[in-house]
mmCIF file of C-alpha atoms in Angstrom:
data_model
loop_
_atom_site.group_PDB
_atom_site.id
_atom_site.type_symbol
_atom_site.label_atom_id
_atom_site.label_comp_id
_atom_site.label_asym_id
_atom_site.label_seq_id
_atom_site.Cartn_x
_atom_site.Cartn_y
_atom_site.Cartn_z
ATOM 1 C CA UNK A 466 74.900 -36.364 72.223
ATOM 2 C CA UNK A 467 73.636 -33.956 69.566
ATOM 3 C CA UNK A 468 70.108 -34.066 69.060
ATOM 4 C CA UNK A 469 67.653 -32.282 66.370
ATOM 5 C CA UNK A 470 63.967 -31.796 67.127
ATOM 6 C CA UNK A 471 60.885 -30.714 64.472
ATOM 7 C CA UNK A 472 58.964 -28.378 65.111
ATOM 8 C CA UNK A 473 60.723 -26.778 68.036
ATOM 9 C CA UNK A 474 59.667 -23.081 67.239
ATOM 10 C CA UNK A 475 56.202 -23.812 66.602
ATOM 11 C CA UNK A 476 53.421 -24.250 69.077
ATOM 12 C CA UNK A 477 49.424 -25.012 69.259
ATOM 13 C CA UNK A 478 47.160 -23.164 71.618
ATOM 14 C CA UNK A 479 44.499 -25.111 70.622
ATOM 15 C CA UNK A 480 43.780 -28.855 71.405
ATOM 16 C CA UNK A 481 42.273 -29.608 67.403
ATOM 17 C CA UNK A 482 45.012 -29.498 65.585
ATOM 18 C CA UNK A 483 44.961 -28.806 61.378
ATOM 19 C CA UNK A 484 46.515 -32.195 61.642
ATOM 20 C CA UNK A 485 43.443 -34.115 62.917
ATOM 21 C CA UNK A 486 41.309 -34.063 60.306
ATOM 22 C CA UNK A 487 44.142 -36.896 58.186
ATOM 23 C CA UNK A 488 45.143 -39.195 61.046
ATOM 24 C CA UNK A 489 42.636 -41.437 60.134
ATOM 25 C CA UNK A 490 45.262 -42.017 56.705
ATOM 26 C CA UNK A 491 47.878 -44.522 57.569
ATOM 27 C CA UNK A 492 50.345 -43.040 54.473
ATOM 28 C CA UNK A 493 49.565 -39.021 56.577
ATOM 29 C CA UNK A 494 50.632 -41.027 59.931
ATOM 30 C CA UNK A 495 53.421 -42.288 58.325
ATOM 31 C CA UNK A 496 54.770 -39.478 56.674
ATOM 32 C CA UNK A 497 54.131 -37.344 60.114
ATOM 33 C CA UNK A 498 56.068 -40.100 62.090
ATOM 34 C CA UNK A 499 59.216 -39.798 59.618
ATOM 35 C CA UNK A 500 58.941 -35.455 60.028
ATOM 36 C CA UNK A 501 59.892 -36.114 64.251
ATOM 37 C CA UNK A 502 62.137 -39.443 63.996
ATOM 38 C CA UNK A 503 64.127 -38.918 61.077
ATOM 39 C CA UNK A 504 66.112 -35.729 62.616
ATOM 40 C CA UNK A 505 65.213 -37.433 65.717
ATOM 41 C CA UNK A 506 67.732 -40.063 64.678
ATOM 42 C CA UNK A 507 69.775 -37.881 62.298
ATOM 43 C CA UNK A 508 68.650 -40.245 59.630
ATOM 44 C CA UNK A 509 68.201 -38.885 56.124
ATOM 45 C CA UNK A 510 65.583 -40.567 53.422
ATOM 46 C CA UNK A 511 66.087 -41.406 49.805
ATOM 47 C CA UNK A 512 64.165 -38.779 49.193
ATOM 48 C CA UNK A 513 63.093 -35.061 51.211
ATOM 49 C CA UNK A 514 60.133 -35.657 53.064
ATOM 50 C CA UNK A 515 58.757 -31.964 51.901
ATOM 51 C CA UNK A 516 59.674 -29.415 49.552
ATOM 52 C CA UNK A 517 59.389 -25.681 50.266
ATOM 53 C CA UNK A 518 58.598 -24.194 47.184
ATOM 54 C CA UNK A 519 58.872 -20.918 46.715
ATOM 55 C CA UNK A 520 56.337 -19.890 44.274
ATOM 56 C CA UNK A 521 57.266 -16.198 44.222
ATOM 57 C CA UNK A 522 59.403 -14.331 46.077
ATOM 58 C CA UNK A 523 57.206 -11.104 45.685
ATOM 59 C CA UNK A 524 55.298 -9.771 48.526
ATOM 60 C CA UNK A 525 52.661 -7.108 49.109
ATOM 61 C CA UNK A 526 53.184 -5.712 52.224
ATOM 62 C CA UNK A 527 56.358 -4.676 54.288
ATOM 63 C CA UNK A 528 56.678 -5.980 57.535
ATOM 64 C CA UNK A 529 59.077 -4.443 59.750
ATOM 65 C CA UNK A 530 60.055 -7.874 61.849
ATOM 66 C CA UNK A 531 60.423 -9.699 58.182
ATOM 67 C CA UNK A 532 63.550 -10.442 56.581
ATOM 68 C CA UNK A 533 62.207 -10.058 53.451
ATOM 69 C CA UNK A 534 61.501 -6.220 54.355
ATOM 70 C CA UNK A 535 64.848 -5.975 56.135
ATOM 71 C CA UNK A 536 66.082 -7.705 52.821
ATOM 72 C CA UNK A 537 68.366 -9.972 54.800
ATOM 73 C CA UNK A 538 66.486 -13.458 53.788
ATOM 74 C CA UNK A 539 68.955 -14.144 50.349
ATOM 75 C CA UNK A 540 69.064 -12.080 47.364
ATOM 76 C CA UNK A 541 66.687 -9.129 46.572
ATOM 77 C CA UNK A 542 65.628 -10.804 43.162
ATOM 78 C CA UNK A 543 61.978 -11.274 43.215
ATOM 79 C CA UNK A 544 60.041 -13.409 40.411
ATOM 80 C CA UNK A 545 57.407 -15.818 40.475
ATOM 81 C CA UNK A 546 58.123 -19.669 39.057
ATOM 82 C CA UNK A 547 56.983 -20.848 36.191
ATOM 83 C CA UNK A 548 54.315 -24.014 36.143
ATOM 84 C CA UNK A 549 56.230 -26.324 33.856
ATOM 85 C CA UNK A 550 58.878 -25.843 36.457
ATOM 86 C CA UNK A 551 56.803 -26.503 39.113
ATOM 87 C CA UNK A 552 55.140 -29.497 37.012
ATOM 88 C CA UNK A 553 59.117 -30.831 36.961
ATOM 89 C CA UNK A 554 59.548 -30.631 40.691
ATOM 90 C CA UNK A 555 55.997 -32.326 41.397
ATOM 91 C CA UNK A 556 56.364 -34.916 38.555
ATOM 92 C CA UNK A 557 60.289 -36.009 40.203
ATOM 93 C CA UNK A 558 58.682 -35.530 43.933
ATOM 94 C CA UNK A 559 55.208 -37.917 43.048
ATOM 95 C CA UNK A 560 57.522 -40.964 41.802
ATOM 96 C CA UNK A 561 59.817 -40.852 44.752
ATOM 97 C CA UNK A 562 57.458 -40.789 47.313
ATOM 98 C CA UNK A 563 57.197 -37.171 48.757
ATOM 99 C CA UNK A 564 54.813 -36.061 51.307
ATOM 100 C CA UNK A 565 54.341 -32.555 51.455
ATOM 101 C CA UNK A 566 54.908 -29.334 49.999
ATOM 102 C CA UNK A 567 54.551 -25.958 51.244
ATOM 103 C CA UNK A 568 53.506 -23.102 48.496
ATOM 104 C CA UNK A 569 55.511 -20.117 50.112
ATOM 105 C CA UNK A 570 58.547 -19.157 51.248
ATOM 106 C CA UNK A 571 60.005 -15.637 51.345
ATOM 107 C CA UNK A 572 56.900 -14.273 48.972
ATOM 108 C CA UNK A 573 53.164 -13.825 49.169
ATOM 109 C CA UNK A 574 51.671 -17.141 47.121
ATOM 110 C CA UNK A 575 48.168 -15.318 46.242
ATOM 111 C CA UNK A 576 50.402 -12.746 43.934
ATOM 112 C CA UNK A 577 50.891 -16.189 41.890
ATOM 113 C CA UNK A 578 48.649 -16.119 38.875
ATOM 114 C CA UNK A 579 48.658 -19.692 38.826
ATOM 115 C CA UNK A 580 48.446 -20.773 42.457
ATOM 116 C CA UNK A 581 45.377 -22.819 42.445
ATOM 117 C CA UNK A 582 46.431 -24.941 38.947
ATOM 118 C CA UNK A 583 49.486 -25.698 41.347
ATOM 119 C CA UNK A 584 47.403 -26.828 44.137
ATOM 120 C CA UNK A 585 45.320 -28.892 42.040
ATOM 121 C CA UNK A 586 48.544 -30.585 39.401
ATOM 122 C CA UNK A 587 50.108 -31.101 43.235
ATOM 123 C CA UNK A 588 47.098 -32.823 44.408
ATOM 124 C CA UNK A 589 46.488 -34.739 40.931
ATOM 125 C CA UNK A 590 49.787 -36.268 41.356
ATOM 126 C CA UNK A 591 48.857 -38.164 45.494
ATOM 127 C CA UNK A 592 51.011 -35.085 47.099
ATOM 128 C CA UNK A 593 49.372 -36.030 50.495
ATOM 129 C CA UNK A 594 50.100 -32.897 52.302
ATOM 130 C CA UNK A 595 49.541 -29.377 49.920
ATOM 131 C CA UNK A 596 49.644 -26.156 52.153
ATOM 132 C CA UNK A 597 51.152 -22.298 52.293
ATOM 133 C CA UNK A 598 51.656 -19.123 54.715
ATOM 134 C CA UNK A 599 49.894 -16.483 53.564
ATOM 135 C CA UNK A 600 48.535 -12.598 54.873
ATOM 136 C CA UNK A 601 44.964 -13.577 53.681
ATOM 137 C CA UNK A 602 44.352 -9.954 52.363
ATOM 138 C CA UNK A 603 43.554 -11.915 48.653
ATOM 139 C CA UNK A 604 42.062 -13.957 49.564
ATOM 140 C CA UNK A 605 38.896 -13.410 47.528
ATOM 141 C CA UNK A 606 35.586 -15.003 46.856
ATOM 142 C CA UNK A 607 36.732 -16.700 43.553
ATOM 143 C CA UNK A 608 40.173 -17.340 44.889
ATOM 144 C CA UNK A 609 39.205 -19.223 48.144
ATOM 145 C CA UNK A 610 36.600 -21.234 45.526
ATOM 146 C CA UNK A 611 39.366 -22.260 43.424
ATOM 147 C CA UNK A 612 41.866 -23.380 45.894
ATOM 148 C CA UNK A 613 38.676 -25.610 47.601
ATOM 149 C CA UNK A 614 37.983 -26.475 44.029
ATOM 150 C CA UNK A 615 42.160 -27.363 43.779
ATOM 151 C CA UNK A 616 42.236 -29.522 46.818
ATOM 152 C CA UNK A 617 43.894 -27.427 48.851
ATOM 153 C CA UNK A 618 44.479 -29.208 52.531
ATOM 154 C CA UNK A 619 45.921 -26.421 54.611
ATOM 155 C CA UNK A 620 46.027 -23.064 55.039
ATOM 156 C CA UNK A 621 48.019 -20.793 57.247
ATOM 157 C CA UNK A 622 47.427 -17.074 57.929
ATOM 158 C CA UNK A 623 50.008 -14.912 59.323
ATOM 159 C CA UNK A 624 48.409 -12.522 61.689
ATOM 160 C CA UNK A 625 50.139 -10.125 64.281
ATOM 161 C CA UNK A 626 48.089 -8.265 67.251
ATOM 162 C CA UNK A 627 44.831 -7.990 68.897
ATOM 163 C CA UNK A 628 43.526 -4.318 67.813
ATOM 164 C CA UNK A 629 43.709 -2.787 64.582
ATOM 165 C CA UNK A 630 46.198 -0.059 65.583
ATOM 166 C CA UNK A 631 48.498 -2.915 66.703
ATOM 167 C CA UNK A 632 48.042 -4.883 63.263
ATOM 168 C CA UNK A 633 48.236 -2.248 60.476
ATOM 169 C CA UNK A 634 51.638 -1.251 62.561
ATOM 170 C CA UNK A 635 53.086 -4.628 62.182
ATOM 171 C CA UNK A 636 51.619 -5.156 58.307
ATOM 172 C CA UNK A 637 51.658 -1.775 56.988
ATOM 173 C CA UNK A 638 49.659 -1.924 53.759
ATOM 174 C CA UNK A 639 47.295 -4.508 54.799
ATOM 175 C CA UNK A 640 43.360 -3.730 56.605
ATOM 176 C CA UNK A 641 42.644 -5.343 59.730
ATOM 177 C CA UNK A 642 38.694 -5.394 59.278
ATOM 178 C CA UNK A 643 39.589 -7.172 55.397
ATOM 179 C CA UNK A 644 41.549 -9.180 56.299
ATOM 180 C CA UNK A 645 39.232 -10.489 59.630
ATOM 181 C CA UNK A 646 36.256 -10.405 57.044
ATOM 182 C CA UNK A 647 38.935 -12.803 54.299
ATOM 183 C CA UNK A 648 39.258 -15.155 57.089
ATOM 184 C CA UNK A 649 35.784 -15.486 58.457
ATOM 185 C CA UNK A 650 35.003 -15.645 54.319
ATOM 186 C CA UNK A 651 37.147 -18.472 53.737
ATOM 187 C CA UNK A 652 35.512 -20.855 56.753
ATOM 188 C CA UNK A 653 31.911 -19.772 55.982
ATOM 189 C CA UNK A 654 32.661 -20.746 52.283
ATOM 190 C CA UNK A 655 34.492 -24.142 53.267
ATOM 191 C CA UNK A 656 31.401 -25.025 55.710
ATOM 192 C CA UNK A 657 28.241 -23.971 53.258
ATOM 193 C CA UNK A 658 30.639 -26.739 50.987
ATOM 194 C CA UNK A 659 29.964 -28.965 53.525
ATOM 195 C CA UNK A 660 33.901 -29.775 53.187
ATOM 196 C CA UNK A 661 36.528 -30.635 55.809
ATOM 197 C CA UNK A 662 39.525 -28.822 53.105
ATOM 198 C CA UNK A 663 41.122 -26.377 53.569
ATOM 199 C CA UNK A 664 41.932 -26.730 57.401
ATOM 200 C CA UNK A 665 42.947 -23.175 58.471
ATOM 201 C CA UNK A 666 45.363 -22.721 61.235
ATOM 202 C CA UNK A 667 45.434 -18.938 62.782
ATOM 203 C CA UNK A 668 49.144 -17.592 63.835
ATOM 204 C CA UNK A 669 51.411 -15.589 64.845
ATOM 205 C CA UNK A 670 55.078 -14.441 65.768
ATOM 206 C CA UNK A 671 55.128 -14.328 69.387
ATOM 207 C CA UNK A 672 55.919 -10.278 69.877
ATOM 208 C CA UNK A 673 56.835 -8.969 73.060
ATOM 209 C CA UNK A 674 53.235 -7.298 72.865
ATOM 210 C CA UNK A 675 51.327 -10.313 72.598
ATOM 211 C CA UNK A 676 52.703 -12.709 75.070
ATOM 212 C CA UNK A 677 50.053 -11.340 77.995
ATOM 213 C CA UNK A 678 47.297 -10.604 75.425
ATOM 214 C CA UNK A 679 47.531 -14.250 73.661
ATOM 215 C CA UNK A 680 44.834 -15.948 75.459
ATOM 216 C CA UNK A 681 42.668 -12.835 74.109
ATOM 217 C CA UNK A 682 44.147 -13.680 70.632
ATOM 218 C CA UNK A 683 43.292 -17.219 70.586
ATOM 219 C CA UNK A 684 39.729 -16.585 71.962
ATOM 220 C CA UNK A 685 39.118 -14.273 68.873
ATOM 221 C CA UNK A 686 39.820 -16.441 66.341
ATOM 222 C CA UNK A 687 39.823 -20.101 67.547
ATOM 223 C CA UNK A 688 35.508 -19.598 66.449
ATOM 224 C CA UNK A 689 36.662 -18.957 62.676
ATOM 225 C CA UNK A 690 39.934 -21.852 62.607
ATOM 226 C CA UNK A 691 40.748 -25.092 62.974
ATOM 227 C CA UNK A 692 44.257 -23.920 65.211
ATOM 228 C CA UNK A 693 45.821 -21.045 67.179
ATOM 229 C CA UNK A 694 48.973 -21.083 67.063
ATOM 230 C CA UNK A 695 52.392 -19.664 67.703
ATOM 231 C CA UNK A 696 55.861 -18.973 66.318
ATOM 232 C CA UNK A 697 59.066 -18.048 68.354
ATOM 233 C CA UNK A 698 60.175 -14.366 67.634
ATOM 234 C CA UNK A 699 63.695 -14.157 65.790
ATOM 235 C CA UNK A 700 66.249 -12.190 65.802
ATOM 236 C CA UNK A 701 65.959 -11.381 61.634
ATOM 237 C CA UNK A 702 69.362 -11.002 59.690
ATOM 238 C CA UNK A 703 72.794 -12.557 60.654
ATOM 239 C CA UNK A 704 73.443 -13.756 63.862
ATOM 240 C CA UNK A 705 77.412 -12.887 65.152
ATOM 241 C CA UNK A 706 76.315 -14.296 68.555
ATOM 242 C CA UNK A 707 77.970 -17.539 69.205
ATOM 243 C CA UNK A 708 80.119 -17.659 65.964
ATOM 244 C CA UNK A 709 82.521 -20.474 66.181
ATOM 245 C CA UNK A 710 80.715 -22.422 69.264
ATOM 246 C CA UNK A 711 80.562 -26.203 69.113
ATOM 247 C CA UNK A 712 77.707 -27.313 70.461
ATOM 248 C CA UNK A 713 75.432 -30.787 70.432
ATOM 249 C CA UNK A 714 72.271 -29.447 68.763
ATOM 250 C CA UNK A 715 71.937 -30.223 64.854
ATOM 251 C CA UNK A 716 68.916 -28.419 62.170
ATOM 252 C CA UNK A 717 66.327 -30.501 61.868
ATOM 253 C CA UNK A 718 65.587 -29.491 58.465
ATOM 254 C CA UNK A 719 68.373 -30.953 56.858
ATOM 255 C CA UNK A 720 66.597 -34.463 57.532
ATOM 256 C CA UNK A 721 63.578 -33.711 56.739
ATOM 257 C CA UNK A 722 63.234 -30.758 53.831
ATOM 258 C CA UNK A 723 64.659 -28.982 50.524
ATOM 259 C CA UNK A 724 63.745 -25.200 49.760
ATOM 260 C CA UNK A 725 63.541 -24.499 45.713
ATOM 261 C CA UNK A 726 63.415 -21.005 45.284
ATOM 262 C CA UNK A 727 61.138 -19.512 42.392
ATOM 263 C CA UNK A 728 63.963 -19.484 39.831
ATOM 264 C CA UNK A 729 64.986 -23.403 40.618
ATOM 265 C CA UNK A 730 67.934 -22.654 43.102
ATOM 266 C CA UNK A 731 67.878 -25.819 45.740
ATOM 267 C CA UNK A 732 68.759 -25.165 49.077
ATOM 268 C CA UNK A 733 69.265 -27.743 52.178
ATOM 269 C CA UNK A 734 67.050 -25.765 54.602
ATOM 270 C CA UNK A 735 65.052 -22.116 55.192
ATOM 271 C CA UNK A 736 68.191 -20.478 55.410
ATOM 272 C CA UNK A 737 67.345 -18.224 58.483
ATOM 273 C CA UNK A 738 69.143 -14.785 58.627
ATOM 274 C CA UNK A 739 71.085 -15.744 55.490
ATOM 275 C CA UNK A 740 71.906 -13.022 53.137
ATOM 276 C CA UNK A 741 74.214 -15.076 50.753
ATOM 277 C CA UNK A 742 71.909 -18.314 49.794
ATOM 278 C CA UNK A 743 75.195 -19.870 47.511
ATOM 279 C CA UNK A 744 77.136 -20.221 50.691
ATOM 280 C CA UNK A 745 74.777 -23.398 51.039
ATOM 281 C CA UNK A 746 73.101 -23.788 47.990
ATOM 282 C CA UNK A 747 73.395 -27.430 46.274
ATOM 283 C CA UNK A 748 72.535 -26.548 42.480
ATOM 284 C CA UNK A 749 69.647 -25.587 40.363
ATOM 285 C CA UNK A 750 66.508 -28.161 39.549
ATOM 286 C CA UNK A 751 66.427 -27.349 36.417
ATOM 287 C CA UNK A 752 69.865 -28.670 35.784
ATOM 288 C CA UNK A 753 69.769 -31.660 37.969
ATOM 289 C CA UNK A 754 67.271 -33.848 40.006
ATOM 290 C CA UNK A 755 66.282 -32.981 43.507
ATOM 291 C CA UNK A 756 66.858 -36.982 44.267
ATOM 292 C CA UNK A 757 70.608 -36.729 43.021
ATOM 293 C CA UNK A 758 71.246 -33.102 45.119
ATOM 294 C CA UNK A 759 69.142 -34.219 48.197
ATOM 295 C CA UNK A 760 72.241 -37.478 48.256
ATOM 296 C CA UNK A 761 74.827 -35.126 47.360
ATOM 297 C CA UNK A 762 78.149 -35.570 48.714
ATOM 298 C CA UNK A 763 77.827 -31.977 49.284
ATOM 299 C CA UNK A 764 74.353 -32.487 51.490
ATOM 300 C CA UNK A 765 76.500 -35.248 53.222
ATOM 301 C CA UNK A 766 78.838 -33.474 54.107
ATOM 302 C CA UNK A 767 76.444 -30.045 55.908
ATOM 303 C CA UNK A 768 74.534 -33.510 58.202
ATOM 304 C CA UNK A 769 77.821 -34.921 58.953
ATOM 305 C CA UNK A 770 79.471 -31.285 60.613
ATOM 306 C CA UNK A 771 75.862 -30.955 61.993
ATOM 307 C CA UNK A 772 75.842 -35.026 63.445
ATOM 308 C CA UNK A 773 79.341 -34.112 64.755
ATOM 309 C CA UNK A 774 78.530 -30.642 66.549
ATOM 310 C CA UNK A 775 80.365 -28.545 64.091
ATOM 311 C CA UNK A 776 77.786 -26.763 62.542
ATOM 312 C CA UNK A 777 79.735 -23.554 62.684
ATOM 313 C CA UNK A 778 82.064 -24.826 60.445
ATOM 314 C CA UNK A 779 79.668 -24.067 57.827
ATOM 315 C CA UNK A 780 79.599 -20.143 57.297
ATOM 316 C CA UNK A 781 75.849 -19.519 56.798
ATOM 317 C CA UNK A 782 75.181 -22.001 59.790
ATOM 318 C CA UNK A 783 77.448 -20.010 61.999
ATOM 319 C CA UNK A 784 75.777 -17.140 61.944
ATOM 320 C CA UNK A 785 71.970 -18.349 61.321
ATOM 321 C CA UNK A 786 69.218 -16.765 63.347
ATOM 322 C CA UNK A 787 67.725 -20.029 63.525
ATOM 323 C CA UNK A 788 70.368 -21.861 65.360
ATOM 324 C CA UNK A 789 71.233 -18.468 67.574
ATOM 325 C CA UNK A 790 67.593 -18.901 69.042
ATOM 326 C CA UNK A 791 67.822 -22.787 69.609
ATOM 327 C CA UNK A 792 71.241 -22.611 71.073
ATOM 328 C CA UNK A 793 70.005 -19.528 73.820
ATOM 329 C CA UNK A 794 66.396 -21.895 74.298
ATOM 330 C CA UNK A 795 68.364 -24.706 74.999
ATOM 331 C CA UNK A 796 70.935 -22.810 77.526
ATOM 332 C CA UNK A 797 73.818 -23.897 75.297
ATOM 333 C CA UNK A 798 74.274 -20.251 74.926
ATOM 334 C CA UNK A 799 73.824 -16.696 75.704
ATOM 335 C CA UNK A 800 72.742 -13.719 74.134
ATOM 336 C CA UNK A 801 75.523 -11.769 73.383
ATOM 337 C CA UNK A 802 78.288 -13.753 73.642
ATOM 338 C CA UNK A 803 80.018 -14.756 71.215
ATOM 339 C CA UNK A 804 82.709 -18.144 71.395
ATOM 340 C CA UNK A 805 85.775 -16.223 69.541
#
């Protein structure tokens, strides 16, 4: 039977979760219940649950385990989205009932000039859930103040390794001791505001390097955020391993969330390891509404192959690092093999 689980790459060290803080909210309980049953069930809403939003694709530092540095995450064309686009998206999102929306995809979200009137036209509007990924090293005094000042609810930072050595090697460009001194910044700040917003969640890719030091991780920060936690390492780029293999395991995001790139592109998922977005992409929001490309016959049609097991059908799917690392977790396959 094919299944499709949330959040099966991610995972809390901590027992508070960034979540807590809103369970008390019957509408957050509800919209956290539809993010695990809906691909749970393979059941698709009227309307995306969330909305990655990609308010620039520009990024400050150069990663070496990041697509975008490998430049093997879509096309290399950079720009930052413009707020009566993003009003658009928000204004279509608040009438048909969406839940959350994430500030960053492939980019850097502090570049954005504009980031906190987002947060705060987002929050305006009942988005109930208004968070991005970011490296921290901007986040400033008067920027942390305005995104408190925005309603911001989340916050996560992206931070590799223990010493500084190890850090500055994975996130060349960026300062360990700022960045540690951003962090610890942005909690005092919250706290002295005598505010529960933003919660701030702490995590990283799981490296080779860090799986015996994690414990040592999570004891260093868990004193400055709400959540430790960790991602699954990727392989970055496109994945030839299994190409062609029918198997009973389908993307969760396609029941759940919508990525709109900074320029208005719409895509049906995060499109891991994909260097051509159009081999997936459903149309442009600027041209048409989210609601009529999220029911697409198009859309239909990538659940159905994934419902059915034939996700590799779809070219992008086939050979998306994503998938490659769920399929080897799950024993349905092994490294290196490939089905044809």
């Amino acid at each position: 039977m094919t299944t499709a689980k949330a959040n099966v790459n991610f995972h809390s060290a901590t027992r508070q979760s960034v979540f807590d803080a809103k369970q008390a909210d019957p509408r957050f309980r509800e919209y956290r219940r539809r993010w695990v049953e809906e691909p749970a069930s393979l059941t698709a809403g009227p309307f995306p649950i969330h909305l990655d939003i990609e308010s620039t694709g520009v990024c400050n530092l150069r990663c070496p385990f990041c697509a975008t540095t490998t430049k093997t995450w879509g096309p290399d064309e950079p720009g930052y989205m413009k707020l009566e686009l993003f009003r658009r998206i928000i204004d279509e999102g608040a009438v048909e009932g969406l839940c959350s929306i994430k500030l960053s995809f492939r980019g850097e979200p502090t570049l954005h000039p504009h980031l906190s009137d987002m947060v705060a036209y987002a929050k305006q509007k009942g988005i109930l859930d208004v968070y991005f990924n970011t490296n921290a090293t901007l986040l400033t005094d008067t920027l942390v103040h305005k995104l408190i000042d925005a309603g911001l609810d989340r916050i996560s930072v992206s931070f590799e390794g223990i010493t500084k050595e190890a850090y500055e090697g994975y996130r060349p460009g960026a300062k360990y001791d700022k960045v540690i001194e951003n962090v610890r910044r942005l909690k005092t700040i919250r706290d002295q505001r005598g505010l529960g917003y933003p919660q701030i969640r702490m995590q990283t890719v799981m490296l080779p390097e860090l799986q015996e030091a994690f414990g040592q991780y999570t004891d260093f920060w868990k004193p400055w955020v709400d959540e430790v936690a960790y991602i699954d390492a990727r392989r970055e780029g496109p994945q030839d391993d299994h190409r062609g293999l029918r198997a009973d395991w389908a993307c969760p995001f396609l029941w759940q969330r919508m990525t709109i790139l900074w320029d208005g592109t719409l895509l049906p998922c995060l499109m891991h390891g994909v260097t051509d977005f159009s081999l997936l992409a459903l149309g442009n929001v600027k041209e048409t509404s989210i609601k009529s490309l999220w029911q697409s016959e198009r859309a239909a049609r990538y659940r159905t192959l994934h419902r059915e097991g034939r996700a590799h059908e779809l070219e992008a799917c086939d050979r998306c690092s994503f998938r490659a690392m769920e399929l080897e977790k799950n024993g349905i396959a092994k490294a290196g093999t490939q089905a044809r």
